[in-house]
mmCIF file of C-alpha atoms in Angstrom:
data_model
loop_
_atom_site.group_PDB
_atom_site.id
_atom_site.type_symbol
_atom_site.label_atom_id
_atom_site.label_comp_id
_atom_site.label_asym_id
_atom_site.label_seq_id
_atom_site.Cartn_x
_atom_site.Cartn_y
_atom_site.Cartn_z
ATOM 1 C CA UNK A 267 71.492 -190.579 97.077
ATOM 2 C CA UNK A 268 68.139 -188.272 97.033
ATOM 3 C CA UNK A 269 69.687 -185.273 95.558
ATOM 4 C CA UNK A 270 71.031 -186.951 92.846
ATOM 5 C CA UNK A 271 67.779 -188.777 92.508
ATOM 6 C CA UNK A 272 66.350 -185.764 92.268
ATOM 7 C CA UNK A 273 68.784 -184.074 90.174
ATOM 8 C CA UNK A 274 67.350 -187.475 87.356
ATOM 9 C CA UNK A 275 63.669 -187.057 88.068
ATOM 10 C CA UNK A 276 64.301 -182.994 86.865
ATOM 11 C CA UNK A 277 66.192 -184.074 84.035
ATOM 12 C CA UNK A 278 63.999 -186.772 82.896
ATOM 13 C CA UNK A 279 60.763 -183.937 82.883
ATOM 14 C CA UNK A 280 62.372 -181.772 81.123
ATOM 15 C CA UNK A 281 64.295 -184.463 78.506
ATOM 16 C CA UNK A 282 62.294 -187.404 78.515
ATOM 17 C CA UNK A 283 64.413 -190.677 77.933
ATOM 18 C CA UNK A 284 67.653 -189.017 77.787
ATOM 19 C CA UNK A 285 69.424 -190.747 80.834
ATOM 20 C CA UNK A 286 68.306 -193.926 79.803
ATOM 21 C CA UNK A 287 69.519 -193.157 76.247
ATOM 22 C CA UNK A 288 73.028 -192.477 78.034
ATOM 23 C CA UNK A 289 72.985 -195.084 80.154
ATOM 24 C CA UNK A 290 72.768 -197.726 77.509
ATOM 25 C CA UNK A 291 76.170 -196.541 76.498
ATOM 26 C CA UNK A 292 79.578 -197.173 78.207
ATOM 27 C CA UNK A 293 81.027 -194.410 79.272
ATOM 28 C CA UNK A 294 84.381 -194.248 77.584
ATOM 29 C CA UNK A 295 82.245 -194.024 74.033
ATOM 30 C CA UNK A 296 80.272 -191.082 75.304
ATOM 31 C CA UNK A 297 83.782 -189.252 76.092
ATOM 32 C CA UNK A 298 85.066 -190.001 72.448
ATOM 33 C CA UNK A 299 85.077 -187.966 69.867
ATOM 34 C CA UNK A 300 82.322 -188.999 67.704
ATOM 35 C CA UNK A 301 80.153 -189.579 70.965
ATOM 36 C CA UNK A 302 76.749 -190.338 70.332
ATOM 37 C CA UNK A 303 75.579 -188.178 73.196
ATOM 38 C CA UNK A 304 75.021 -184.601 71.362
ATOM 39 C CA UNK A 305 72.891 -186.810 69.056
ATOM 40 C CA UNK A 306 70.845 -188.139 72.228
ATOM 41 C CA UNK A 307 70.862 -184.420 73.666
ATOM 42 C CA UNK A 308 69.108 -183.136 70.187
ATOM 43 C CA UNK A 309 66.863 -185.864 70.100
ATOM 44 C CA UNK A 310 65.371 -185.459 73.792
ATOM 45 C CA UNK A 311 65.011 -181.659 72.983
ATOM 46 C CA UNK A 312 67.892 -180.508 74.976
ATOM 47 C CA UNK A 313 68.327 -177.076 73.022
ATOM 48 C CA UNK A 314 65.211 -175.904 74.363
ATOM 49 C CA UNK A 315 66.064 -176.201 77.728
ATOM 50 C CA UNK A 316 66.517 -172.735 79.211
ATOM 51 C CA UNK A 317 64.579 -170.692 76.366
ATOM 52 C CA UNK A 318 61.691 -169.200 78.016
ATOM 53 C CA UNK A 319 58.083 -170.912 77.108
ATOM 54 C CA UNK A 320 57.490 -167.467 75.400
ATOM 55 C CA UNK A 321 60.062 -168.262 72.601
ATOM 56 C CA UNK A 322 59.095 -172.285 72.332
ATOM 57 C CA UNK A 323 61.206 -172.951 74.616
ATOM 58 C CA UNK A 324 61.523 -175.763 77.695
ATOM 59 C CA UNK A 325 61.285 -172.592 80.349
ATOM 60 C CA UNK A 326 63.557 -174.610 82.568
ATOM 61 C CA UNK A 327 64.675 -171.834 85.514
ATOM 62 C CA UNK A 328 68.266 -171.640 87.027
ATOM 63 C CA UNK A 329 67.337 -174.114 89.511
ATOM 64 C CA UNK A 330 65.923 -176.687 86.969
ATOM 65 C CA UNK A 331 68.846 -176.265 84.549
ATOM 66 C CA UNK A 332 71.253 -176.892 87.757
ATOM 67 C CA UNK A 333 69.317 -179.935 88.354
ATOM 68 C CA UNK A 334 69.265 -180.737 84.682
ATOM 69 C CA UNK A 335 73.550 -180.097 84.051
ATOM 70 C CA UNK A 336 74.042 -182.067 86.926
ATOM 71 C CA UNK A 337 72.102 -185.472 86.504
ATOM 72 C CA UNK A 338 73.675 -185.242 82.348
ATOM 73 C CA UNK A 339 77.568 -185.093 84.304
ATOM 74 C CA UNK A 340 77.099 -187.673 86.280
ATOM 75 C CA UNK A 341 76.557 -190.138 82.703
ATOM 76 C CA UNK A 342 78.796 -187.939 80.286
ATOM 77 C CA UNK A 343 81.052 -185.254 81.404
ATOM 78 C CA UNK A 344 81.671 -184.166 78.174
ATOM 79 C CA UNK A 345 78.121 -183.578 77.027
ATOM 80 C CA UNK A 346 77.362 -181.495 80.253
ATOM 81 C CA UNK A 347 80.065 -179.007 79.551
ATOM 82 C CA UNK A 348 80.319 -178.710 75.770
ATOM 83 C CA UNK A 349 75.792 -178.130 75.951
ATOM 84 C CA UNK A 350 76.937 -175.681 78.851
ATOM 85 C CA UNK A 351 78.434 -173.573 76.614
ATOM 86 C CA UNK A 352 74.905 -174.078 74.523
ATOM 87 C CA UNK A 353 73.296 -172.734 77.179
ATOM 88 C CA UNK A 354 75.160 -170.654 78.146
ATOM 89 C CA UNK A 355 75.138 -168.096 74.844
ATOM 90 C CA UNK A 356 70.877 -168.949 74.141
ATOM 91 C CA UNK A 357 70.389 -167.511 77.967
ATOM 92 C CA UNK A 358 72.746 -164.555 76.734
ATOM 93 C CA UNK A 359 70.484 -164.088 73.331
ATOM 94 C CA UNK A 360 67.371 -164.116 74.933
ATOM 95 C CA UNK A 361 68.217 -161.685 77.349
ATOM 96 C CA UNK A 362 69.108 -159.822 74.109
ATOM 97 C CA UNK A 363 65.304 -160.980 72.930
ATOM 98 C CA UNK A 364 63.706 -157.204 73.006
ATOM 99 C CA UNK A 365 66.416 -155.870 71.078
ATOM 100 C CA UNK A 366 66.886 -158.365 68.576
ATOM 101 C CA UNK A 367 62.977 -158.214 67.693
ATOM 102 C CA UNK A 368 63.289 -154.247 67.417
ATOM 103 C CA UNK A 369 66.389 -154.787 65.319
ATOM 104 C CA UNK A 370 65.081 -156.448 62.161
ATOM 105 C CA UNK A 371 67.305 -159.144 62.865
ATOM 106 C CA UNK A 372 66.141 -162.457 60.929
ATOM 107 C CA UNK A 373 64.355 -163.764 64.054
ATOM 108 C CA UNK A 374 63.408 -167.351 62.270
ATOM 109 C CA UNK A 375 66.884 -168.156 63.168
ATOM 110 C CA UNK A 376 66.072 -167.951 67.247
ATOM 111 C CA UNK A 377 62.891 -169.767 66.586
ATOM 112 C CA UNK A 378 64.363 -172.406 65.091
ATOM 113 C CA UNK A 379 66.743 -173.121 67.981
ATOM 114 C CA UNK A 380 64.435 -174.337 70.110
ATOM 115 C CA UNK A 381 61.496 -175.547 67.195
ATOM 116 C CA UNK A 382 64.197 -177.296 65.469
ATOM 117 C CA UNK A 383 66.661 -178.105 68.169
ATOM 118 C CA UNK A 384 69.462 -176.217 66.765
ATOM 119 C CA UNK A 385 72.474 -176.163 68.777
ATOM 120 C CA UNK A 386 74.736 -173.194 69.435
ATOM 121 C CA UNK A 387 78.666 -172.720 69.950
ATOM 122 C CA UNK A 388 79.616 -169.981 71.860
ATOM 123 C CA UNK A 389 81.868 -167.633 69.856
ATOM 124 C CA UNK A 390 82.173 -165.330 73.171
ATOM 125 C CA UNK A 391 84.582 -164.882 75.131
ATOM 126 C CA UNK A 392 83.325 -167.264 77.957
ATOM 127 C CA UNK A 393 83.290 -165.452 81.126
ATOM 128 C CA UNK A 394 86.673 -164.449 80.297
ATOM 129 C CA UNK A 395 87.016 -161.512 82.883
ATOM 130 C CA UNK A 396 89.118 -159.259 81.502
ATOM 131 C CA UNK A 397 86.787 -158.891 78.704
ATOM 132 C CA UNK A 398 83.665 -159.603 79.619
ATOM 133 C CA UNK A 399 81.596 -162.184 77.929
ATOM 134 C CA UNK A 400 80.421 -159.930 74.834
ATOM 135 C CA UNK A 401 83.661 -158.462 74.240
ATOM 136 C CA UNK A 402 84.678 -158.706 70.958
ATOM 137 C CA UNK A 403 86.562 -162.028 69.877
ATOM 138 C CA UNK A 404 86.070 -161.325 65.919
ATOM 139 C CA UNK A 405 86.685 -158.692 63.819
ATOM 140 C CA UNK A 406 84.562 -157.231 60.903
ATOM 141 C CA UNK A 407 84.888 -155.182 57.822
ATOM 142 C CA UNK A 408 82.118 -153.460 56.282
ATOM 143 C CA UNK A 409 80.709 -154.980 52.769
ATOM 144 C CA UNK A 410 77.565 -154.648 50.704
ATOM 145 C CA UNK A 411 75.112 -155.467 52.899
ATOM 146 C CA UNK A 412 76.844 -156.761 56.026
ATOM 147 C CA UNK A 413 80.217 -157.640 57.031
ATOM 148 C CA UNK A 414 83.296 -159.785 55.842
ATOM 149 C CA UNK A 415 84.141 -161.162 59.757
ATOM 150 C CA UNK A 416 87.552 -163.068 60.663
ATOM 151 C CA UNK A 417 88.746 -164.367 63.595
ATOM 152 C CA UNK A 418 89.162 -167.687 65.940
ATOM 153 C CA UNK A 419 87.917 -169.088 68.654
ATOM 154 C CA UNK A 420 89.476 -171.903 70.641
ATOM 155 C CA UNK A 421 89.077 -174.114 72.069
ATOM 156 C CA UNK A 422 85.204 -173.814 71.117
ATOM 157 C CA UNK A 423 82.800 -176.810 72.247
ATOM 158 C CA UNK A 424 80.334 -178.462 69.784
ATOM 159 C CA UNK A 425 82.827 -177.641 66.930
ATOM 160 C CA UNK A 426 81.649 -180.485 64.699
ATOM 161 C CA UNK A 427 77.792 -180.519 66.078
ATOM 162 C CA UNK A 428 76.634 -176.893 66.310
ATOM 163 C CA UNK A 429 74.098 -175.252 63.624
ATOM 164 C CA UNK A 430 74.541 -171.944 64.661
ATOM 165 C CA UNK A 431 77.638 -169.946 65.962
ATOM 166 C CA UNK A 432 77.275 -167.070 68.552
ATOM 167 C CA UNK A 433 79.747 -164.625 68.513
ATOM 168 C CA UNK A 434 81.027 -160.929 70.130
ATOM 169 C CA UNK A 435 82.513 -158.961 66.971
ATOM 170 C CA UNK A 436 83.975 -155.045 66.944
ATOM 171 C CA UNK A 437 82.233 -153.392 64.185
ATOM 172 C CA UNK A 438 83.599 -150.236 62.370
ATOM 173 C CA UNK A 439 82.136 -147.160 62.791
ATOM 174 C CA UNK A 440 83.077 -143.384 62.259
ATOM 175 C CA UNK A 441 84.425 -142.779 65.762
ATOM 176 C CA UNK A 442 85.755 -146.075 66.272
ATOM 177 C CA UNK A 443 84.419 -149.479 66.624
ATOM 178 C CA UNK A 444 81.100 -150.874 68.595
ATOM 179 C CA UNK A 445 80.024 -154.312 70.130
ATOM 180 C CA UNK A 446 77.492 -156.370 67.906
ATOM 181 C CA UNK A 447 76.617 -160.036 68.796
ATOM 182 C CA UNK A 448 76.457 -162.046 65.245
ATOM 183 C CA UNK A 449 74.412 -165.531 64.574
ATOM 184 C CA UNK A 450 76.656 -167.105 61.695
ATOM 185 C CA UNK A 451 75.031 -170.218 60.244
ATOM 186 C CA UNK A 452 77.211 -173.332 60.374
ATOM 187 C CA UNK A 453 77.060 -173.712 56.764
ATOM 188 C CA UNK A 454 78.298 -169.560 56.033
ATOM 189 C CA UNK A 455 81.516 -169.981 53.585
ATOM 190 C CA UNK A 456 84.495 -169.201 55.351
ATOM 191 C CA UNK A 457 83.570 -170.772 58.749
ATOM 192 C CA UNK A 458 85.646 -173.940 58.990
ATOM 193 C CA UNK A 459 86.941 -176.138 62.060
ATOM 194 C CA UNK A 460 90.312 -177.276 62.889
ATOM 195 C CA UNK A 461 91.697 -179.646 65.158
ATOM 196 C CA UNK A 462 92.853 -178.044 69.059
ATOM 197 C CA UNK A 463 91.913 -180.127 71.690
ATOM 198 C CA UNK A 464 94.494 -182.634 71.998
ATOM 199 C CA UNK A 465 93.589 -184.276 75.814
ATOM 200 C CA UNK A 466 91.337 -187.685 76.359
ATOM 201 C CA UNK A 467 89.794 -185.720 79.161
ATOM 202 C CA UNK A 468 86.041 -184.645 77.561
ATOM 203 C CA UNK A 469 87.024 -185.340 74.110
ATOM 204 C CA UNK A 470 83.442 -185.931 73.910
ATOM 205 C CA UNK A 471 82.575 -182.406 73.848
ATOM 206 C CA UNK A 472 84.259 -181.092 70.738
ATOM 207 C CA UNK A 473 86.229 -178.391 71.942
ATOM 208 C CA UNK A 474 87.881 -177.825 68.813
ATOM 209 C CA UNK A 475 88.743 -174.147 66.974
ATOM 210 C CA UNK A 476 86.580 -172.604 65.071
ATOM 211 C CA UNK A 477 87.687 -170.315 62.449
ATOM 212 C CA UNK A 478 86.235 -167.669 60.103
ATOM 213 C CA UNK A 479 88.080 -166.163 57.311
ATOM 214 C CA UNK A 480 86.381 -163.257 55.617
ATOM 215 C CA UNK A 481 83.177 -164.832 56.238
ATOM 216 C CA UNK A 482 80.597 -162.713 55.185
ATOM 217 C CA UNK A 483 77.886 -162.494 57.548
ATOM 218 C CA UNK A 484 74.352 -160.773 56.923
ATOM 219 C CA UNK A 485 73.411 -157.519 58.023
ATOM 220 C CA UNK A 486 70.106 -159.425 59.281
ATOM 221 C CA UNK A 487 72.313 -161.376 61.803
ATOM 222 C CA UNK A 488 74.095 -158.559 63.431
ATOM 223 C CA UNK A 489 72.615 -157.696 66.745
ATOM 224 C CA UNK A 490 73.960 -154.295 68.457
ATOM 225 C CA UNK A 491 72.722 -154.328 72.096
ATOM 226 C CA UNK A 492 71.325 -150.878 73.016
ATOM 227 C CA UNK A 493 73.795 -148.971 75.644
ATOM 228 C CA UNK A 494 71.560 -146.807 78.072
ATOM 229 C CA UNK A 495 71.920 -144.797 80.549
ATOM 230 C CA UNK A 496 71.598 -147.039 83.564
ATOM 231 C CA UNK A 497 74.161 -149.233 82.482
ATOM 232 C CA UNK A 498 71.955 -152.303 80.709
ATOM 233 C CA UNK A 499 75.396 -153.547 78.728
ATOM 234 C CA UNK A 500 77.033 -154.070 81.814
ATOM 235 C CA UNK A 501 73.852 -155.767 83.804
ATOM 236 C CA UNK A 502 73.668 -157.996 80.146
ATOM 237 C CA UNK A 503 77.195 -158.841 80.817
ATOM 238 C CA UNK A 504 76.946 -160.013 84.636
ATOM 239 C CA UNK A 505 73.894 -161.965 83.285
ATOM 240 C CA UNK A 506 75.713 -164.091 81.266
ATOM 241 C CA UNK A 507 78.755 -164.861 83.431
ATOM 242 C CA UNK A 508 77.180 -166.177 86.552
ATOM 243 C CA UNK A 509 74.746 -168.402 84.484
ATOM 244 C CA UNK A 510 78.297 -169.212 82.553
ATOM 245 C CA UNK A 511 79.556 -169.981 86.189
ATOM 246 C CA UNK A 512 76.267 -171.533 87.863
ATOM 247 C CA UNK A 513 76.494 -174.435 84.535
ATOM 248 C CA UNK A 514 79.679 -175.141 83.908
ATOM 249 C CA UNK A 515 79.906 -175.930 87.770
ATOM 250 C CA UNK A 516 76.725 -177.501 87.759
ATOM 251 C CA UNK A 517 78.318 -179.900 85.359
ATOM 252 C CA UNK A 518 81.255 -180.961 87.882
ATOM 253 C CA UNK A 519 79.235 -181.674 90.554
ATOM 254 C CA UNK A 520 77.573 -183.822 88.411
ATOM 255 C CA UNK A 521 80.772 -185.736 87.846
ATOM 256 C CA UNK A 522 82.073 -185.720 91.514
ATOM 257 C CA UNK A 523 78.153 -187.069 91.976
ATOM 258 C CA UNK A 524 78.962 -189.988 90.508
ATOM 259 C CA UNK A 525 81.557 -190.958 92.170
ATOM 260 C CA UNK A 526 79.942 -190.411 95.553
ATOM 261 C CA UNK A 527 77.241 -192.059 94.391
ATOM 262 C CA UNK A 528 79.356 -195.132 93.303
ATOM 263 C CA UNK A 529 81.297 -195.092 97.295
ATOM 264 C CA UNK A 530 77.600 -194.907 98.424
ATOM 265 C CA UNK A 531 76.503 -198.034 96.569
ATOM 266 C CA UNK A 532 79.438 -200.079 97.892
ATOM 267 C CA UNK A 533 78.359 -199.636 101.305
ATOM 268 C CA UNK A 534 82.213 -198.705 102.391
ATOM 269 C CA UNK A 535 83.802 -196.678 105.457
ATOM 270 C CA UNK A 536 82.681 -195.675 108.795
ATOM 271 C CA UNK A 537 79.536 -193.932 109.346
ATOM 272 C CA UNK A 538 81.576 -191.101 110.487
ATOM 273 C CA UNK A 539 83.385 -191.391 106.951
ATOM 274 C CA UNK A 540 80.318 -191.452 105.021
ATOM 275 C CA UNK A 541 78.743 -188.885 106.575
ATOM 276 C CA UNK A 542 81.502 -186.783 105.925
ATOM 277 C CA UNK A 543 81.774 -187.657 102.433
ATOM 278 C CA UNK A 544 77.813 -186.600 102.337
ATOM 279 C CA UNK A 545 78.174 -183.546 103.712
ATOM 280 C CA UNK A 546 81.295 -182.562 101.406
ATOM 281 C CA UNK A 547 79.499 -183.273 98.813
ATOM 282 C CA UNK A 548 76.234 -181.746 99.491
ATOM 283 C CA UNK A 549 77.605 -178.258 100.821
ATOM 284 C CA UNK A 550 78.722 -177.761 97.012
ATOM 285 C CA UNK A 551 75.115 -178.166 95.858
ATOM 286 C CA UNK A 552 73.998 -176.326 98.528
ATOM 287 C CA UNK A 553 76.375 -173.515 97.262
ATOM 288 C CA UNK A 554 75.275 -173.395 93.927
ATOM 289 C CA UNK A 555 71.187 -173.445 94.632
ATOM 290 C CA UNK A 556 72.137 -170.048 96.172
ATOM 291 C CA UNK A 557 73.540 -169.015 92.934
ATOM 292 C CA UNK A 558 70.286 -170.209 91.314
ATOM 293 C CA UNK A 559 68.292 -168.546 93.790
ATOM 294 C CA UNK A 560 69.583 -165.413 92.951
ATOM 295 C CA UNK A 561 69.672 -165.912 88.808
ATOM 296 C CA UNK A 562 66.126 -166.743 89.313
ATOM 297 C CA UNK A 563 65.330 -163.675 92.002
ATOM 298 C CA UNK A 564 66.732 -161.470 89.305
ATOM 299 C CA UNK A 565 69.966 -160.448 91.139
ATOM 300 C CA UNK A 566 72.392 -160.080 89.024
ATOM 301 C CA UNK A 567 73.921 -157.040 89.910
ATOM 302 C CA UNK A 568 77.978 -156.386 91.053
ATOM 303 C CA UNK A 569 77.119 -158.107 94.372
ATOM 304 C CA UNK A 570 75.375 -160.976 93.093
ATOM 305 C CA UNK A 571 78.105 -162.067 90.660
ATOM 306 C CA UNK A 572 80.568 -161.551 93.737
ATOM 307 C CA UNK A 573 78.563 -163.777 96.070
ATOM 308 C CA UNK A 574 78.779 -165.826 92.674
ATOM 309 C CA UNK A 575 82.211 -166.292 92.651
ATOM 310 C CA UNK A 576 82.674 -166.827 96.135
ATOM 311 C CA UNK A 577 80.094 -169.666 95.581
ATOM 312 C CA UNK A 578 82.005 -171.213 92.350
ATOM 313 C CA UNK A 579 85.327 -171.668 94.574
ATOM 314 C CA UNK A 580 84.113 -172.917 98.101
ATOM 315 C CA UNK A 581 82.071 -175.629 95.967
ATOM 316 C CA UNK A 582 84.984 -176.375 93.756
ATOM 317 C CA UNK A 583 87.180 -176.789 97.050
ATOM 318 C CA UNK A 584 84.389 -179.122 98.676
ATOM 319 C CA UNK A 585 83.910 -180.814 95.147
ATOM 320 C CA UNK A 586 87.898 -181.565 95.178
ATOM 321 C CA UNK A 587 87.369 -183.006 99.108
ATOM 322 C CA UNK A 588 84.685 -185.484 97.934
ATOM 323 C CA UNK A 589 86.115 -186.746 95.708
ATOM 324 C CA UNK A 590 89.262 -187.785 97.252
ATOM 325 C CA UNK A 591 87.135 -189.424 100.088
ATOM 326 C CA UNK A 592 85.190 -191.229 97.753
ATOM 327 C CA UNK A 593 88.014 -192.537 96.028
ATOM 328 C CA UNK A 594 89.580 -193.342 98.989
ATOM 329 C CA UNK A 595 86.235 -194.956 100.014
ATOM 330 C CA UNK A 596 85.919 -197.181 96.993
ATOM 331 C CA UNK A 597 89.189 -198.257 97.019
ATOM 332 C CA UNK A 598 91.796 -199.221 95.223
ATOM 333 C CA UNK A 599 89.957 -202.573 93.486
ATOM 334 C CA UNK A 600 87.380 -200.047 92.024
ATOM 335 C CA UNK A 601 89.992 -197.974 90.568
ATOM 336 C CA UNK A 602 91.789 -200.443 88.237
ATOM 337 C CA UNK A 603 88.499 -202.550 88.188
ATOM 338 C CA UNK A 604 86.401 -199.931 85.846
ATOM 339 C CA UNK A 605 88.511 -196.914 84.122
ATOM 340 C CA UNK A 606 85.196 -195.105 84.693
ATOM 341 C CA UNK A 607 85.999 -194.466 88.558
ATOM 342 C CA UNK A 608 89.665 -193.183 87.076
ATOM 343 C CA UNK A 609 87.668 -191.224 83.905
ATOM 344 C CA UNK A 610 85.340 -189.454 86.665
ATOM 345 C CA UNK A 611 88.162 -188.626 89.140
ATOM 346 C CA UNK A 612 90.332 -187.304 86.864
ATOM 347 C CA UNK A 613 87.805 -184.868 84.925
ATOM 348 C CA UNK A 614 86.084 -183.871 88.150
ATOM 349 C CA UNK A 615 88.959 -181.409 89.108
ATOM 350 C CA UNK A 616 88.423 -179.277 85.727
ATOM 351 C CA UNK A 617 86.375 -176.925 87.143
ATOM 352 C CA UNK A 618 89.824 -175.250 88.647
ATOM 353 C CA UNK A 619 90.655 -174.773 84.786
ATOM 354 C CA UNK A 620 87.739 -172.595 83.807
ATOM 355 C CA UNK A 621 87.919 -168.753 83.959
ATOM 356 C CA UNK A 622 88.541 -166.457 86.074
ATOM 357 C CA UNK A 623 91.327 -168.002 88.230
ATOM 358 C CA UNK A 624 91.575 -167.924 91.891
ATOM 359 C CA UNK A 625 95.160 -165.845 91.608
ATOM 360 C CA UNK A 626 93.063 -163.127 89.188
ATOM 361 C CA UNK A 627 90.343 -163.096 91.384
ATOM 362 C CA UNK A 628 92.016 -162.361 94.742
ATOM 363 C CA UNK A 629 92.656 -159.088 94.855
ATOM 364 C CA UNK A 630 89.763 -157.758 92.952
ATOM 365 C CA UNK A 631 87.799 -159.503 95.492
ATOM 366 C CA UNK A 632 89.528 -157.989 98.371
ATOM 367 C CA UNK A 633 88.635 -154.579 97.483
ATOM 368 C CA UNK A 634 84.885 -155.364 97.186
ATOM 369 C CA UNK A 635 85.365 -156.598 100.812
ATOM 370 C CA UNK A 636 86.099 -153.239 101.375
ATOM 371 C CA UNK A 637 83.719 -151.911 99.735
ATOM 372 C CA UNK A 638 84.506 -151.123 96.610
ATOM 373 C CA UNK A 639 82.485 -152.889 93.034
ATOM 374 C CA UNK A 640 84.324 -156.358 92.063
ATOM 375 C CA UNK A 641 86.146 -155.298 88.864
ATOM 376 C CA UNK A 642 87.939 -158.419 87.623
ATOM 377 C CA UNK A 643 90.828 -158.429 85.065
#
């Protein structure tokens, strides 16, 4: 199918051999925990991916890292949304680039992620809406020369694989407490993992909880975003959640991708039925290239992250169509002959799972149709 052609020939520029690399392994492994596939993802320089070329970085623009989510899905579910999450918090910290250079922050740390191909958990909140994706998840105590930091996060991909740990924490202060983003080393005493995530469905990605317990964390790592007049927080805030939404759909249409790809191969149905399973399927890329459009137009605004949403759920509905057609298409001889048709269909409908929710999203939305700024919660 050329756009998932395409989708590969991205990938493969900006990850050389990494599909191949996948490919060699059966599926069912690569959604195991203990998958070799965040191994594979290091290897091919995947960290790097969306940190600009001026930080070392792969440069890879909204529209590239779409491409690049996508053609990963479509060979491991699992590794597409737990390196989501990966990219998800480096695009946030590198939006936060100016300030953390001004800050006297250890800045070796963000050089390393994409010189050494570090990889990075997200300790935010996620797009969670009622919070906002830097609002706090930790907590923090002052101590000689830093902070003694506890809290949890779960479920939190790359548990067992990540280097670094991003996360939102409230610091103390005289009239109250302020927002800081901290970079906690993997190896900082008092950060330890525990099992959570209990489902076969991406096991693969490690979505596991990560804890820290009085964990004392550098002044050097703290960043505290600068709140100005014209509301930058806010705009930093919008940033991250429709590149959070943009990726983490990218990486289901990666996985429904696969399966129309699969009916396509067997040369099944009707012209009429194919060309409606095409068309399904494509209108949900279609969708999210005008998210990408706008990341990469710099529109990320209260409009922009509306349009976003309304994006996210009209391709998860034609997403959830596909698939059932190609299913249906490759019949029922595919299903119980490969548990990777079964694997893909099941996962596939995940997206529905991820913040916000339709039901928390509905009326919020209807007053910006009337005019008013989206304010989720």
């Amino acid at each position: 199918m050329r756009s998932t052609q395409r989708a590969a020939e991205v990938c493969e520029a900006f990850l050389p051999g990494l599909l191949g690399k996948l490919a060699d392994v059966p599926m069912a492994e690569l959604e195991a925990p203990g998958s070799p596939a965040i191994a594979h993802f290091k290897a091919c320089g995947g960290p790097a991916l969306v940190i600009p070329r001026a930080y070392q970085g792969a440069g890879a623009t909204p529209m590239e890292a779409l491409s690049v989510v996508r053609a990963i899905a479509a060979l491991s579910p699992s590794l597409a949304v737990g390196t989501t999450m990966h990219h998800f918090s480096v695009a946030t910290l590198f939006t936060l680039a100016d300030s953390i250079q001004s800050s006297g922050m250890e800045w070796a740390l963000l050089e390393g992620i994409a010189e050494q191909g570090l990889l990075v958990s997200s300790g935010f909140a996620e797009g969670r809406p009622g919070q906002g994706i830097l609002s706090p998840t930790m907590t923090a105590a002052k101590a000689d020369g830093g902070y003694r930091v506890s809290g949890s996060k779960k479920p939190c991909s790359l548990a067992h694989s990540m280097d670094l740990l991003t996360a939102s924490v409230a610091l103390p202060t005289d009239s109250g407490t302020e927002m800081a983003v901290l970079l906690v080393p993997r190896a900082t005493p008092g950060l330890t993992v525990h099992p959570f995530w209990k489902s076969w469905a991406l096991a693969g990605a490690e979505s596991d909880e990560v804890r820290l317990t009085d964990a004392f964390v550098d002044e050097q790592l703290v960043v505290r975003p600068e709140l100005g007049d014209t509301g930058e927080l806010d705009e930093l805030q919008t940033v991250g959640f429709i590149w959070f939404e943009l990726l983490i759909s990218a990486s289901y249409l990666g996985m429904a991708g696969a399966l129309v790809d699969r009916a396509h191969a067997s040369g099944r149905g009707s012209t009429g039925d194919r060309a409606e399973l095409f068309t399904t399927y494509e209108s949900a890329g279609l969708l999210l290239e005008g998210v990408a459009r706008m990341l990469g137009d710099r529109e990320h605004a209260n409009e922009a992250l509306a349009k976003t949403l309304v994006a996210r759920y009209a391709a998860q509905d034609a997403l959830g169509r596909a698939v059932r057609l190609a299913v249906e298409m490759l019949g029922g001889m595919a299903f119980v002959g490969s548990s990777d048709v079964a694997y893909l269909a099941a996962v596939s409908h995940g997206l529905s799972f991820h913040p916000p929710s339709r039901a928390s999203f509905a009326a919020p939305y209807l007053d910006h149709v009337d005019g008013r700024p989206l304010r989720l919660s």
